[in-house]
Amino acid sequence: MLRSLFFILCSLFFSARAARAQFSLSPLVTPETIDDGTMEQLYEDLSDREADPLDLNTATRAELEALPCLTAQQVMDILEYRDRVKHIETLNELLLIPSLDRPTLSRLSPFVTLLPARYPQTVPPLRDLLRHGKQTLLADVKVPLYHRPGSDAFLGPSCKHWLRYTFRYGQQVNIGLAAAQDEGEPFFKGRNKYGYDFYTGFVLLKGIGQLHTLVVGRYRLRFGMGLILNNSYGFGKLATMTALINSSTHISGHASRTEGNYLQGAAGTIKIAKGLDLTAFASYRKIDATLNKDSATVATILKSGYHRTQSEMNRRRNTSETLVGGNINWMSNGFHLGITGLYTSFNRKLKMDKGQEYRRWYPCGYDFYNISIDYGYLSRKLNISGETATDKNNQIATINMISYELTPRLTLTALQRYYPYKYQALFANSIAEGSSVNDESAAFLGAKWLPWDDATLTFYSDFSYFAWPKYDTSSSTHRWDNFIQLDAIKGNWAFLLRYRMKMKELKGQKGNALVKKFDHRTRLAISYQTSTILLATQVDLTFVRKETASHGYMINQTARWQHKWLKLIATAGYFNTNSYDARVYCYEPGLLYTFSFPSFYGKGTKISANIRADVSSKLTLICNCGYVHYINRPASSSLVEDIRNNNRTDLEMQLRWKF
């Protein structure tokens, strides 16, 4: 205990992130968005944007809407202000726009810039591409300095490593290549005789004549509000007050380590007329799947990308998936309307195990199709958006949102969603309380209030109903989610206060009778930052009740010091929870393009040290070491993830070379 207190008292405060992309995401992070991978995907996109900031003087509406820290209203206000002044000179000038406040500007600043001249809207000669293009090579490795019993069955070494190459010429040309190896996967042997377990790459062109976007290789798409197609980052409930929820078309290349969430082929958007765009896409790829005993039908589609053991390797890319479709989008005078259609087929029949009631309506068959229409209207105070979709079962799903600026400091938001339990959309990813876009009816009310300058109060209440049994339930159920968060900046100080209460109906310990589970979570974070240091502290409290009560807390502190080419970050924390349900989440400083928000449960301490050296303007070295000591921790239900000793140390190293 004394050693735990020593770790806490010797460090100074909690840091949101060494990289500013992480800090911009921190207000949006919840346990659900961490667990489903949403934040990791969004963080990689923002890291790319931070490496090549968007020029505010030439950015299009779609490019601005892709930034999660801007609402649709703020995007429109920036464009109108730019048209009026012709050229934005400084970022602080944006504070003259009533809808922008200093916290928003602080989150926006890492991802935008102001250039004196724009790139020409034509394909540059190859000589100019090679001369003026920006190239980056990134390599990192993670070595666990402990042993898991489950790793004895691994086919490869326990270290994790990857390579990433990018080439950029302004906003017009973007090329990405990556090779990734997860812990335990064979390297240059077995079925990975060509080296890495996963290779990916793409070529992306933008803003060339009538061609808005063209991507060849592996890519991600988002249309409308995600009711039929969104394999980009997802929509959390907090995103209803940000640009994460808008109906613009989003096409991006995939050079990420994520193996289960991409398309492979080509996609492109062309401008037909003013305000009218047409998008077409086609994809064919091999996917991982668990087969039934007949070896001819699919029981489960896998997205983890792990090929560490022989059984995981046997499921590697054993099924093919074909996807084709298109979208037409019209926008004029604040109105927008889009129609999206897609067709999906598999070489093996999907025949999910329906032995349990909650799996009864899982997708079944070789072929699937979806059609949707998205719509909306945006004015200075009013924002309306929605999408309605259907599937091959003729089920109708819909989501609709209205946001109104009641005063310059208060914006109200209401959202309704209805997803029938028979609705099937394999690539859907939208606002949902459940884990998928089906079997859910819900109403959401939220608000964003600026109580004083440089402060934002966000709150919502979401009530949902599930007509069909979900996992760990026996009948129809309800859930109720309530959230309130205050962000404030005062000089060099930043504050965050958050409280969330979530109620679920689940099976009790005796029989199938439903009981209510209440989950209360509170967070307080305070930071002080100058050009040289950042000092902050964070306290998390949890209280969970389901027949019996469990609770926990965590105190985490960090100090960051930066001087010229050297940056040092030291963190320390103490956690104490009496169950997995009461686990706490906390950011861990790591490497570039690596998003880490691990959970902690049981009792223990954690410390980490992160050193970054910008040896030159072209070469950066980063070393990160994290150590966790468990005073008491229940064994994991997964043998692969379980560790048998009380200590866990991970060493990470990264090299970035710009040329």
XYZ file of C-alpha atoms in Angstrom, residues 130 318 410 537:
4
model
C 8.428 13.104 -56.284
C -11.745 -19.248 -45.726
C -27.810 26.721 -25.902
C -4.733 14.650 -12.434
